[in-house]
Short mmCIF file of C-alpha atoms in Angstrom, two decimals:
data_model
loop_
_atom_site.label_atom_id
_atom_site.label_comp_id
_atom_site.label_asym_id
_atom_site.label_seq_id
_atom_site.Cartn_x
_atom_site.Cartn_y
_atom_site.Cartn_z
CA UNK A 198 -169.31 96.73 152.74
CA UNK A 199 -168.38 94.08 150.55
CA UNK A 200 -166.83 95.82 147.83
CA UNK A 201 -163.56 98.68 147.78
CA UNK A 202 -165.25 102.26 148.47
CA UNK A 203 -162.89 105.04 147.24
CA UNK A 204 -164.53 107.93 149.43
CA UNK A 205 -163.51 105.88 152.29
CA UNK A 206 -160.06 105.20 151.05
CA UNK A 207 -160.47 108.97 150.06
CA UNK A 208 -161.01 109.57 154.07
CA UNK A 209 -158.21 107.56 155.45
CA UNK A 210 -155.73 108.86 152.82
CA UNK A 211 -156.67 112.63 153.72
CA UNK A 212 -156.21 111.84 157.54
CA UNK A 213 -152.93 109.64 156.95
CA UNK A 214 -151.97 112.87 154.68
CA UNK A 215 -152.59 115.37 157.77
CA UNK A 216 -151.70 113.10 159.92
CA UNK A 217 -147.71 112.64 158.28
CA UNK A 218 -147.91 117.06 158.04
CA UNK A 219 -148.53 116.78 162.04
CA UNK A 220 -145.44 114.47 162.22
CA UNK A 221 -143.50 118.00 160.96
CA UNK A 222 -142.51 116.03 157.83
CA UNK A 223 -142.62 119.83 155.66
CA UNK A 224 -139.61 120.54 158.78
CA UNK A 225 -137.09 118.70 156.43
CA UNK A 226 -137.42 121.78 153.82
CA UNK A 227 -135.57 123.52 156.27
CA UNK A 228 -132.10 122.71 156.04
CA UNK A 229 -133.13 121.34 152.27
CA UNK A 230 -133.06 125.28 152.06
CA UNK A 231 -130.08 125.66 154.28
CA UNK A 232 -128.02 122.86 151.79
CA UNK A 233 -129.58 124.65 148.85
CA UNK A 234 -128.97 128.45 149.08
CA UNK A 235 -125.67 128.26 151.67
CA UNK A 236 -124.46 125.34 148.74
CA UNK A 237 -124.80 128.06 146.58
CA UNK A 238 -123.09 130.64 148.37
CA UNK A 239 -120.81 128.60 148.88
CA UNK A 240 -119.67 127.03 145.48
CA UNK A 241 -119.47 130.74 144.12
CA UNK A 242 -116.98 131.55 146.64
CA UNK A 243 -114.76 128.16 146.01
CA UNK A 244 -114.55 128.52 142.08
CA UNK A 245 -115.60 125.21 140.67
CA UNK A 246 -116.38 126.05 137.51
CA UNK A 247 -119.58 124.53 137.90
CA UNK A 248 -121.62 125.55 140.43
CA UNK A 249 -124.45 125.22 139.22
CA UNK A 250 -124.07 121.37 137.92
CA UNK A 251 -123.33 120.83 141.59
CA UNK A 252 -126.24 122.72 143.07
CA UNK A 253 -128.51 120.46 140.86
CA UNK A 254 -126.27 117.11 142.06
CA UNK A 255 -126.57 118.40 145.57
CA UNK A 256 -130.33 119.35 145.14
CA UNK A 257 -131.36 115.58 144.35
CA UNK A 258 -129.21 113.62 146.20
CA UNK A 259 -130.63 115.20 149.28
CA UNK A 260 -134.18 114.54 147.72
CA UNK A 261 -133.77 111.05 147.50
CA UNK A 262 -131.86 110.34 150.53
CA UNK A 263 -134.29 112.58 152.73
CA UNK A 264 -137.33 111.48 151.03
CA UNK A 265 -135.83 107.12 150.84
CA UNK A 266 -135.05 108.03 154.85
CA UNK A 267 -138.57 109.37 155.60
CA UNK A 268 -140.12 107.16 153.12
CA UNK A 269 -139.06 103.81 155.25
CA UNK A 270 -139.12 105.57 158.92
CA UNK A 271 -142.91 106.38 158.27
CA UNK A 272 -144.23 103.78 155.85
CA UNK A 273 -142.70 101.55 158.84
CA UNK A 274 -144.97 103.21 161.45
CA UNK A 275 -148.25 103.51 159.26
CA UNK A 276 -149.95 100.59 160.18
CA UNK A 277 -147.39 99.29 163.31
CA UNK A 278 -148.21 102.33 165.08
CA UNK A 279 -151.56 102.45 164.93
CA UNK A 280 -152.07 98.94 165.79
CA UNK A 281 -149.53 99.58 169.07
CA UNK A 282 -151.35 102.84 170.20
CA UNK A 283 -154.19 100.66 169.49
CA UNK A 284 -155.78 103.98 167.65
CA UNK A 285 -156.49 101.36 164.37
CA UNK A 286 -159.41 99.48 166.36
CA UNK A 287 -161.87 102.00 166.65
CA UNK A 288 -161.20 102.87 163.12
CA UNK A 289 -161.81 99.87 161.79
CA UNK A 290 -164.35 98.97 164.30
CA UNK A 291 -166.69 101.40 161.73
CA UNK A 292 -167.68 100.17 158.52
CA UNK A 293 -164.40 100.11 157.43
CA UNK A 294 -162.53 97.19 155.13
CA UNK A 295 -158.93 96.32 155.89
CA UNK A 296 -157.98 96.63 152.50
CA UNK A 297 -159.76 100.31 152.19
CA UNK A 298 -157.33 101.05 155.13
CA UNK A 299 -153.78 99.64 154.05
CA UNK A 300 -154.74 101.70 150.58
CA UNK A 301 -155.92 104.20 152.07
CA UNK A 302 -153.03 104.68 154.96
CA UNK A 303 -150.31 104.14 151.28
CA UNK A 304 -151.62 107.01 149.40
CA UNK A 305 -151.83 109.72 152.02
CA UNK A 306 -147.97 109.15 153.13
CA UNK A 307 -147.27 109.09 148.90
CA UNK A 308 -149.29 111.91 148.83
CA UNK A 309 -147.25 113.73 152.07
CA UNK A 310 -144.37 112.71 150.36
CA UNK A 311 -145.13 113.94 146.60
CA UNK A 312 -145.91 117.54 148.13
CA UNK A 313 -142.53 117.34 149.89
CA UNK A 314 -141.04 116.84 147.01
CA UNK A 315 -142.60 119.01 145.04
CA UNK A 316 -142.00 121.92 147.25
CA UNK A 317 -138.11 120.49 147.06
CA UNK A 318 -138.10 120.95 143.16
CA UNK A 319 -139.37 124.21 144.17
CA UNK A 320 -137.29 125.61 146.51
CA UNK A 321 -134.74 124.42 143.67
CA UNK A 322 -135.82 125.93 141.02
CA UNK A 323 -135.94 128.99 143.05
CA UNK A 324 -131.92 128.63 144.20
CA UNK A 325 -130.89 127.87 139.96
CA UNK A 326 -132.61 131.60 139.66
CA UNK A 327 -130.69 133.37 142.08
CA UNK A 328 -127.79 132.15 140.79
CA UNK A 329 -128.59 133.19 136.92
CA UNK A 330 -129.76 129.49 135.99
CA UNK A 331 -133.37 128.10 135.07
CA UNK A 332 -134.66 124.76 135.61
CA UNK A 333 -136.14 123.77 132.17
CA UNK A 334 -138.38 120.83 131.77
CA UNK A 335 -135.67 118.59 130.71
CA UNK A 336 -134.64 118.67 134.85
CA UNK A 337 -138.07 117.72 135.74
CA UNK A 338 -138.00 112.98 135.00
CA UNK A 339 -135.46 113.29 138.08
CA UNK A 340 -137.16 114.38 140.55
CA UNK A 341 -140.07 112.24 139.02
CA UNK A 342 -137.63 108.98 138.73
CA UNK A 343 -137.02 110.11 143.23
CA UNK A 344 -140.75 110.07 143.34
CA UNK A 345 -141.53 106.45 142.14
CA UNK A 346 -138.78 105.54 144.19
CA UNK A 347 -140.51 107.04 146.98
CA UNK A 348 -143.22 104.83 146.15
CA UNK A 349 -141.88 101.27 145.95
CA UNK A 350 -140.28 102.70 149.58
CA UNK A 351 -143.80 103.25 150.87
CA UNK A 352 -145.10 100.01 149.73
CA UNK A 353 -142.89 97.94 150.88
CA UNK A 354 -142.44 99.40 154.06
CA UNK A 355 -146.14 98.92 154.64
CA UNK A 356 -145.69 95.36 153.85
CA UNK A 357 -142.94 94.64 156.23
CA UNK A 358 -144.40 96.68 158.96
CA UNK A 359 -148.07 94.48 158.00
CA UNK A 360 -145.86 91.29 158.71
CA UNK A 361 -143.64 91.71 161.51
CA UNK A 362 -142.72 94.74 164.36
CA UNK A 363 -141.05 98.13 162.83
CA UNK A 364 -137.88 96.83 163.99
CA UNK A 365 -137.35 94.39 161.70
CA UNK A 366 -139.82 96.32 159.09
CA UNK A 367 -137.01 98.92 159.05
CA UNK A 368 -134.52 96.66 158.70
CA UNK A 369 -136.12 94.64 155.93
CA UNK A 370 -137.64 97.72 153.85
CA UNK A 371 -133.70 99.10 154.10
CA UNK A 372 -132.55 95.98 152.82
CA UNK A 373 -134.48 96.01 150.35
CA UNK A 374 -134.01 99.34 149.07
CA UNK A 375 -130.34 99.12 148.85
CA UNK A 376 -130.50 95.78 146.88
CA UNK A 377 -132.71 97.51 144.78
CA UNK A 378 -130.54 99.97 143.69
CA UNK A 379 -127.57 97.47 143.31
CA UNK A 380 -130.18 95.47 140.87
CA UNK A 381 -127.78 95.34 138.60
CA UNK A 382 -124.76 93.30 141.02
CA UNK A 383 -127.49 91.02 142.22
CA UNK A 384 -128.40 90.17 138.33
CA UNK A 385 -124.63 90.11 137.78
CA UNK A 386 -124.31 87.93 141.03
CA UNK A 387 -123.49 84.49 138.80
CA UNK A 388 -120.73 85.88 137.15
CA UNK A 389 -118.70 85.59 140.66
CA UNK A 390 -120.85 83.07 142.16
CA UNK A 391 -120.52 79.96 139.10
CA UNK A 392 -121.59 77.55 141.33
CA UNK A 393 -125.25 78.97 142.03
CA UNK A 394 -127.66 77.93 139.37
CA UNK A 395 -128.08 80.72 136.97
CA UNK A 396 -132.25 81.18 137.75
CA UNK A 397 -131.59 82.22 141.20
CA UNK A 398 -129.67 86.34 140.75
CA UNK A 399 -132.63 86.30 137.64
CA UNK A 400 -135.50 85.42 139.94
CA UNK A 401 -133.93 87.22 142.97
CA UNK A 402 -133.38 90.32 140.06
CA UNK A 403 -136.94 89.82 139.52
CA UNK A 404 -138.26 90.11 142.88
CA UNK A 405 -136.08 92.45 144.28
CA UNK A 406 -137.68 96.36 143.19
CA UNK A 407 -135.15 97.39 140.45
CA UNK A 408 -134.71 101.10 141.79
CA UNK A 409 -132.40 101.59 138.58
CA UNK A 410 -134.74 102.19 136.41
CA UNK A 411 -136.08 105.21 137.97
CA UNK A 412 -132.87 107.05 138.23
CA UNK A 413 -132.55 109.59 135.83
CA UNK A 414 -130.57 112.45 137.57
CA UNK A 415 -127.27 112.50 135.87
CA UNK A 416 -129.30 112.79 132.70
CA UNK A 417 -131.43 115.73 133.97
CA UNK A 418 -128.99 117.75 135.25
CA UNK A 419 -127.15 117.52 131.74
CA UNK A 420 -131.15 118.20 130.04
CA UNK A 421 -130.51 115.12 127.88
CA UNK A 422 -133.45 114.26 126.29
CA UNK A 423 -135.44 111.11 128.15
CA UNK A 424 -137.86 109.25 125.99
CA UNK A 425 -141.56 109.59 127.31
CA UNK A 426 -142.03 106.09 126.36
CA UNK A 427 -139.10 105.55 128.88
CA UNK A 428 -141.63 107.39 131.83
CA UNK A 429 -144.44 105.71 130.62
CA UNK A 430 -142.89 101.88 131.12
CA UNK A 431 -141.22 102.97 134.41
CA UNK A 432 -144.52 104.52 135.78
CA UNK A 433 -146.11 101.09 134.89
CA UNK A 434 -143.10 99.56 136.28
CA UNK A 435 -143.97 100.87 139.62
CA UNK A 436 -147.56 100.95 139.48
CA UNK A 437 -147.34 96.96 139.00
CA UNK A 438 -145.26 96.25 141.59
CA UNK A 439 -146.66 98.53 144.31
CA UNK A 440 -150.10 96.94 143.21
CA UNK A 441 -148.72 93.23 144.00
CA UNK A 442 -146.72 94.63 147.24
CA UNK A 443 -150.14 96.37 148.54
CA UNK A 444 -151.61 92.87 147.52
CA UNK A 445 -150.04 90.96 149.82
CA UNK A 446 -149.75 93.62 152.24
CA UNK A 447 -153.10 93.49 152.21
CA UNK A 448 -153.93 89.54 152.23
CA UNK A 449 -151.68 89.25 155.03
CA UNK A 450 -153.00 93.02 157.53
CA UNK A 451 -157.23 90.95 156.60
CA UNK A 452 -155.39 87.83 158.56
CA UNK A 453 -153.82 89.41 160.63
CA UNK A 454 -155.07 88.83 164.45
CA UNK A 455 -155.18 92.01 166.16
CA UNK A 456 -155.87 91.62 169.76
CA UNK B 32 -118.46 119.45 185.49
CA UNK B 33 -120.28 118.82 182.01
CA UNK B 34 -119.57 122.49 180.48
CA UNK B 35 -115.51 121.65 181.84
CA UNK B 36 -115.70 118.71 179.29
CA UNK B 37 -117.29 120.37 176.67
CA UNK B 38 -115.21 123.00 176.52
CA UNK B 39 -111.92 121.25 177.38
CA UNK B 40 -112.79 118.81 174.69
CA UNK B 41 -113.42 121.41 171.53
CA UNK B 42 -110.63 123.50 172.38
CA UNK B 43 -108.23 119.93 172.37
CA UNK B 44 -109.96 119.01 168.99
CA UNK B 45 -108.61 121.50 166.52
CA UNK B 46 -105.46 120.60 167.71
CA UNK B 47 -105.25 117.37 167.96
CA UNK B 48 -105.87 117.11 164.16
CA UNK B 49 -103.18 119.40 163.73
CA UNK B 50 -100.89 116.86 165.43
CA UNK B 51 -102.77 113.60 163.33
CA UNK B 52 -102.07 116.22 159.74
CA UNK B 53 -98.05 116.28 161.18
CA UNK B 54 -97.66 112.37 161.83
CA UNK B 55 -99.79 111.29 158.53
CA UNK B 56 -99.84 113.99 156.55
CA UNK B 57 -102.75 116.82 155.57
CA UNK B 58 -103.51 114.58 152.28
CA UNK B 59 -103.82 111.01 153.79
CA UNK B 60 -107.04 110.34 153.18
CA UNK B 61 -107.45 111.32 149.26
CA UNK B 62 -104.62 109.15 149.20
CA UNK B 63 -105.90 106.40 150.53
CA UNK B 64 -109.11 106.89 148.44
CA UNK B 65 -107.31 106.94 145.59
CA UNK B 66 -105.21 103.86 145.84
CA UNK B 67 -107.92 101.28 147.10
CA UNK B 68 -110.19 102.48 144.80
CA UNK B 69 -110.60 103.33 140.82
CA UNK B 70 -113.12 105.11 139.39
CA UNK B 71 -114.99 102.27 137.86
CA UNK B 72 -115.10 100.79 141.08
CA UNK B 73 -116.09 103.97 143.03
CA UNK B 74 -119.06 104.15 140.23
CA UNK B 75 -120.38 100.45 141.28
CA UNK B 76 -120.03 101.40 144.87
CA UNK B 77 -123.03 105.31 143.91
CA UNK B 78 -125.44 103.16 142.16
CA UNK B 79 -127.57 106.38 141.46
CA UNK B 80 -125.55 109.06 143.76
CA UNK B 81 -122.14 109.53 140.56
CA UNK B 82 -123.35 112.68 140.18
CA UNK B 83 -122.63 114.10 143.78
CA UNK B 84 -119.49 111.96 144.45
CA UNK B 85 -118.22 113.39 140.73
CA UNK B 86 -118.96 116.48 142.44
CA UNK B 87 -117.06 116.08 145.67
CA UNK B 88 -113.35 114.46 143.52
CA UNK B 89 -113.99 117.28 141.55
CA UNK B 90 -114.04 119.89 144.31
CA UNK B 91 -110.99 117.96 145.98
CA UNK B 92 -109.50 118.82 142.00
CA UNK B 93 -109.84 122.13 141.93
CA UNK B 94 -109.36 123.18 145.48
CA UNK B 95 -105.74 120.77 145.32
CA UNK B 96 -104.84 121.97 141.96
CA UNK B 97 -106.77 125.28 141.40
CA UNK B 98 -103.56 127.21 142.89
CA UNK B 99 -106.13 129.16 144.94
CA UNK B 100 -107.33 127.72 148.10
CA UNK B 101 -106.39 125.59 151.20
CA UNK B 102 -104.74 122.94 149.43
CA UNK B 103 -102.65 125.79 146.92
CA UNK B 104 -99.11 124.63 148.51
CA UNK B 105 -96.76 121.76 148.23
CA UNK B 106 -99.07 120.50 145.14
CA UNK B 107 -98.27 116.98 144.05
CA UNK B 108 -99.41 116.39 140.32
CA UNK B 109 -99.15 113.14 140.48
CA UNK B 110 -102.44 113.14 142.07
CA UNK B 111 -104.25 114.91 139.50
CA UNK B 112 -104.61 112.25 137.11
CA UNK B 113 -106.57 109.81 139.34
CA UNK B 114 -108.75 112.19 140.88
CA UNK B 115 -109.72 113.46 137.44
CA UNK B 116 -110.28 109.37 136.58
CA UNK B 117 -112.02 109.09 139.00
CA UNK B 118 -113.89 112.10 138.58
CA UNK B 119 -114.85 110.82 134.52
CA UNK B 120 -115.63 107.91 135.38
CA UNK B 121 -118.41 109.23 137.49
CA UNK B 122 -119.72 111.67 135.40
CA UNK B 123 -118.67 110.89 131.91
CA UNK B 124 -120.45 114.11 130.87
CA UNK B 125 -118.49 116.49 132.75
CA UNK B 126 -116.64 118.45 130.11
CA UNK B 127 -114.80 120.81 132.87
CA UNK B 128 -113.29 118.15 134.04
CA UNK B 129 -110.97 116.98 131.40
CA UNK B 130 -109.91 120.22 130.25
CA UNK B 131 -108.94 121.41 133.39
CA UNK B 132 -107.77 117.98 134.17
CA UNK B 133 -105.90 118.33 130.73
CA UNK B 134 -104.76 121.49 131.57
CA UNK B 135 -102.67 120.69 135.25
CA UNK B 136 -101.09 117.56 133.40
CA UNK B 137 -99.60 119.58 130.65
CA UNK B 138 -98.61 122.80 131.56
CA UNK B 139 -94.72 122.35 132.37
CA UNK B 140 -94.13 123.03 136.31
CA UNK B 141 -94.73 124.88 138.53
CA UNK B 142 -98.16 125.08 136.99
CA UNK B 143 -98.77 121.82 136.14
CA UNK B 144 -97.41 118.36 135.60
CA UNK B 145 -95.64 118.53 132.53
CA UNK B 146 -96.65 115.76 131.43
CA UNK B 147 -98.29 116.60 128.15
CA UNK B 148 -99.05 113.36 126.73
CA UNK B 149 -100.85 112.13 129.77
CA UNK B 150 -103.36 115.55 128.65
CA UNK B 151 -103.94 114.90 125.48
CA UNK B 152 -105.14 111.24 126.10
CA UNK B 153 -107.28 112.61 128.55
CA UNK B 154 -109.21 115.25 126.51
CA UNK B 155 -108.98 112.08 123.38
CA UNK B 156 -111.02 110.36 126.19
CA UNK B 157 -113.55 113.71 126.88
CA UNK B 158 -113.98 114.11 122.68
CA UNK B 159 -114.60 109.53 123.18
CA UNK B 160 -117.15 110.77 125.95
CA UNK B 161 -118.89 114.07 124.95
CA UNK B 162 -119.03 113.22 120.50
CA UNK B 163 -121.69 116.11 120.34
CA UNK B 164 -119.49 118.33 122.44
CA UNK B 165 -117.37 120.44 119.59
CA UNK B 166 -115.10 122.62 122.03
CA UNK B 167 -113.94 120.28 123.62
CA UNK B 168 -112.73 118.98 120.57
CA UNK B 169 -111.00 122.50 119.31
CA UNK B 170 -109.48 122.18 122.77
CA UNK B 171 -108.12 118.94 122.16
CA UNK B 172 -106.57 119.75 118.71
CA UNK B 173 -105.23 122.87 120.50
CA UNK B 174 -103.45 120.72 122.99
CA UNK B 175 -102.12 118.37 120.55
CA UNK B 176 -100.70 121.65 118.34
CA UNK B 177 -99.18 123.39 121.70
CA UNK B 178 -98.10 121.08 124.29
CA UNK B 179 -97.18 118.14 121.94
CA UNK B 180 -95.90 119.93 118.46
CA UNK B 181 -97.85 117.61 116.48
CA UNK B 182 -99.55 119.65 113.84
CA UNK B 183 -100.78 117.59 111.39
CA UNK B 184 -102.50 115.28 114.71
CA UNK B 185 -104.34 118.64 115.90
CA UNK B 186 -105.40 119.86 112.61
CA UNK B 187 -107.42 115.85 111.68
CA UNK B 188 -108.73 116.82 115.39
CA UNK B 189 -109.97 120.03 114.97
CA UNK B 190 -111.30 118.60 111.44
CA UNK B 191 -112.92 116.57 113.41
CA UNK B 192 -115.19 118.53 115.50
CA UNK B 193 -115.57 121.36 112.85
CA UNK B 194 -118.10 118.11 111.59
CA UNK B 195 -120.31 118.34 114.74
CA UNK B 196 -123.18 119.69 114.29
CA UNK B 197 -123.66 123.32 115.72
CA UNK B 198 -120.03 123.81 115.45
CA UNK B 199 -118.20 127.10 114.60
CA UNK B 200 -117.62 127.43 111.16
CA UNK B 201 -114.16 129.26 111.67
CA UNK B 202 -113.06 125.74 113.36
CA UNK B 203 -112.26 124.42 109.48
CA UNK B 204 -109.56 127.15 108.44
CA UNK B 205 -108.59 126.79 112.16
CA UNK B 206 -107.74 123.00 111.13
CA UNK B 207 -106.24 124.05 107.29
CA UNK B 208 -103.93 126.82 108.99
CA UNK B 209 -102.69 124.48 111.24
CA UNK B 210 -101.54 121.98 108.49
CA UNK B 211 -100.12 124.71 106.66
CA UNK B 212 -98.54 126.77 108.75
CA UNK B 213 -97.86 124.23 111.99
CA UNK B 214 -95.75 125.66 114.60
CA UNK B 215 -95.66 129.21 113.45
CA UNK B 216 -96.21 131.82 116.22
CA UNK B 217 -98.88 134.17 115.36
CA UNK B 218 -101.01 131.13 114.41
CA UNK B 219 -100.63 129.72 118.02
CA UNK B 220 -101.77 133.54 119.09
CA UNK B 221 -104.38 133.36 117.16
CA UNK B 222 -106.15 130.52 118.52
CA UNK B 223 -105.04 131.26 122.14
CA UNK B 224 -106.66 134.43 121.32
CA UNK B 225 -109.91 133.06 120.48
CA UNK B 226 -109.99 131.14 123.81
CA UNK B 227 -108.76 133.93 125.59
CA UNK B 228 -112.31 136.12 124.04
CA UNK B 229 -114.72 132.92 123.91
CA UNK B 230 -113.97 130.16 127.21
CA UNK B 231 -116.28 131.33 129.27
CA UNK B 232 -114.33 129.44 132.42
CA UNK B 233 -112.04 131.56 133.91
CA UNK B 234 -109.09 128.50 134.07
CA UNK B 235 -108.88 128.48 130.62
CA UNK B 236 -108.50 132.05 130.45
CA UNK B 237 -105.41 132.10 132.90
CA UNK B 238 -103.93 129.02 130.87
CA UNK B 239 -104.30 131.23 127.46
CA UNK B 240 -103.24 134.23 129.25
CA UNK B 241 -100.13 132.16 130.08
CA UNK B 242 -99.37 130.80 126.47
CA UNK B 243 -99.72 134.44 125.13
CA UNK B 244 -97.17 135.22 127.79
CA UNK B 245 -95.31 133.05 126.83
CA UNK B 246 -95.63 133.89 123.20
CA UNK B 247 -95.12 137.59 123.72
CA UNK B 248 -91.68 136.12 125.92
CA UNK B 249 -90.36 134.11 122.88
CA UNK B 250 -90.91 137.66 120.71
CA UNK B 251 -88.72 139.62 123.31
CA UNK B 252 -85.95 136.37 123.20
CA UNK B 253 -85.98 136.98 119.07
CA UNK B 254 -85.51 140.58 119.33
CA UNK B 255 -82.43 140.50 122.11
CA UNK B 256 -81.07 137.45 119.70
CA UNK B 257 -80.90 139.81 116.33
CA UNK B 258 -79.05 142.30 119.23
CA UNK B 259 -76.90 139.22 119.95
CA UNK B 260 -76.16 138.36 116.48
CA UNK B 261 -75.09 142.15 115.89
CA UNK B 262 -72.77 142.52 118.83
CA UNK B 263 -71.30 139.39 117.60
CA UNK B 264 -70.51 140.60 114.13
CA UNK B 265 -68.87 143.89 115.54
CA UNK B 266 -66.85 142.28 118.88
CA UNK B 267 -66.52 139.01 117.76
CA UNK B 268 -67.63 137.64 120.69
CA UNK B 269 -71.21 137.30 122.80
CA UNK B 270 -71.44 139.46 125.62
CA UNK B 271 -70.73 138.25 129.06
CA UNK B 272 -74.32 139.61 130.37
CA UNK B 273 -77.52 140.49 128.59
CA UNK B 274 -76.63 143.79 130.21
CA UNK B 275 -73.93 144.66 128.06
CA UNK B 276 -76.27 145.15 125.21
CA UNK B 277 -77.44 148.58 126.74
CA UNK B 278 -74.32 149.85 125.59
CA UNK B 279 -74.92 149.35 122.22
CA UNK B 280 -77.85 150.90 122.50
CA UNK B 281 -80.33 147.83 122.76
CA UNK B 282 -83.24 149.82 124.66
CA UNK B 283 -85.94 146.34 124.63
CA UNK B 284 -86.68 144.46 127.99
CA UNK B 285 -84.58 142.12 129.43
CA UNK B 286 -87.07 140.34 131.40
CA UNK B 287 -90.16 138.24 130.34
CA UNK B 288 -93.61 138.84 130.66
CA UNK B 289 -93.97 137.43 134.06
CA UNK B 290 -90.93 140.09 134.99
CA UNK B 291 -88.57 137.34 135.44
CA UNK B 292 -84.71 137.54 133.85
CA UNK B 293 -84.32 135.82 130.22
CA UNK B 294 -82.39 132.61 130.79
CA UNK B 295 -79.00 133.85 128.53
CA UNK B 296 -75.82 131.36 127.55
CA UNK B 297 -72.65 133.53 126.81
CA UNK B 298 -71.08 130.81 125.26
CA UNK B 299 -73.80 129.80 122.71
CA UNK B 300 -75.72 133.40 122.69
CA UNK B 301 -79.29 131.43 123.10
CA UNK B 302 -82.03 133.27 124.71
CA UNK B 303 -84.74 131.41 126.59
CA UNK B 304 -87.77 132.01 128.66
CA UNK B 305 -85.85 130.81 132.00
CA UNK B 306 -87.60 127.59 133.59
CA UNK B 307 -88.27 129.56 136.80
CA UNK B 308 -90.73 131.67 135.34
CA UNK B 309 -94.21 131.03 135.66
CA UNK B 310 -94.76 131.70 131.47
CA UNK B 311 -92.05 129.06 130.82
CA UNK B 312 -93.62 126.45 128.47
CA UNK B 313 -91.92 123.74 126.95
CA UNK B 314 -93.33 121.99 123.64
CA UNK B 315 -92.75 118.43 123.30
#
């Protein structure tokens, strides 16, 4: 049992995926659809000359906000709930490494939120079609960027849920997500706080997840071309950041005493 | 008891809000937002959500100044510029905000703020933010020509727009005509007819329609001026009212295209579109 087994990770992943669906994660699609189709009708009524653009903005903001919220709430519960309900004990008593448990949990929630995001994108495509518009390939980097944001958020939530209790994990994750969205402000902190050493804000900016990297919303709405190299780079950034956070989570979970 | 509380509470909310609006004013919130947050500040506050927040400001602008919905009565045009400023600071690509904003700013009251200089400035800002949008450059030139009377500037702006890849091939000839015959009513009419025929947005068509009606009304003024000159040649004075021209066989209309009587000065014999008319327009 010494080395990581992909099949065992997959087993935990599919279990977590099903659990997420049982938690009715897809129910979020109902208000999303109402916002999309209701919003579309309303925008037509008030003649704002920018109906399609506003609908895209609205949909992407809803995907981002709902997805991030779900990622934080469900990510924080991912391991903690299993421990608090003691349902993790029989699982870990089986031939399963703790690292496999953590990684499997992570990918299970990533898959669930990914499916949710794909369905939201499809709903938006239908809403755009109903308005006589269409979703081009140039739009897709925006939901992809949101997906990468959610992946990082889940990783962070999982990490904090392993090292602390649910309430603190929720708070820390929210703080990290907000700070990540203001990463330019953190980087430029020295401009307004000249007394602190320059290395401090730079180190902070490096340590925090730079969620601004994944924001293609405004460019996608106008179908501006996005360099594929940029997409590759941000994917790599998300991948490496997740790797670091997951490694820390695994290390913390392996040292955690389950009583 | 809980149902009584629920119903009383719900019934009280609407009249209470009306009372609050009566004391604080309907647009208090909007003004407060504008006073405290500039465009760049707003941009910093909502990273990743610039698009929907720009839309929110845009919706407010259209609802307030679009002349068709809830806030249409009692427009305060001093809020147009800051509202548009926040909108385009958040989303500099929203070309409709520059175009509609410029119209709101440039049109003479009561249709607009009567500040065409600010309107032209806004269009220039739009061109800077959207260098590949030739229609924005074309419309900016039309604004300079018709609202500011700057035909050389207009011609230069349209010529620059014609250099944008994909620009309509007729832009160069419009620029040349403006340079040669700036101020010519027929040129202006041709330009506004083109905008009326080819603009996808209803507001641009409305503005073009208004300008065309203004030009047609000015034609009517010209015909009356000829009749007045003839009257003066006969009687040695101008008539006391335009109705007196009917006695001399003048059959043309004495109202503008909005059916508002034309303004007449019997001392000088000048006829103009009445400033209170919806088709009145000042050219600086």
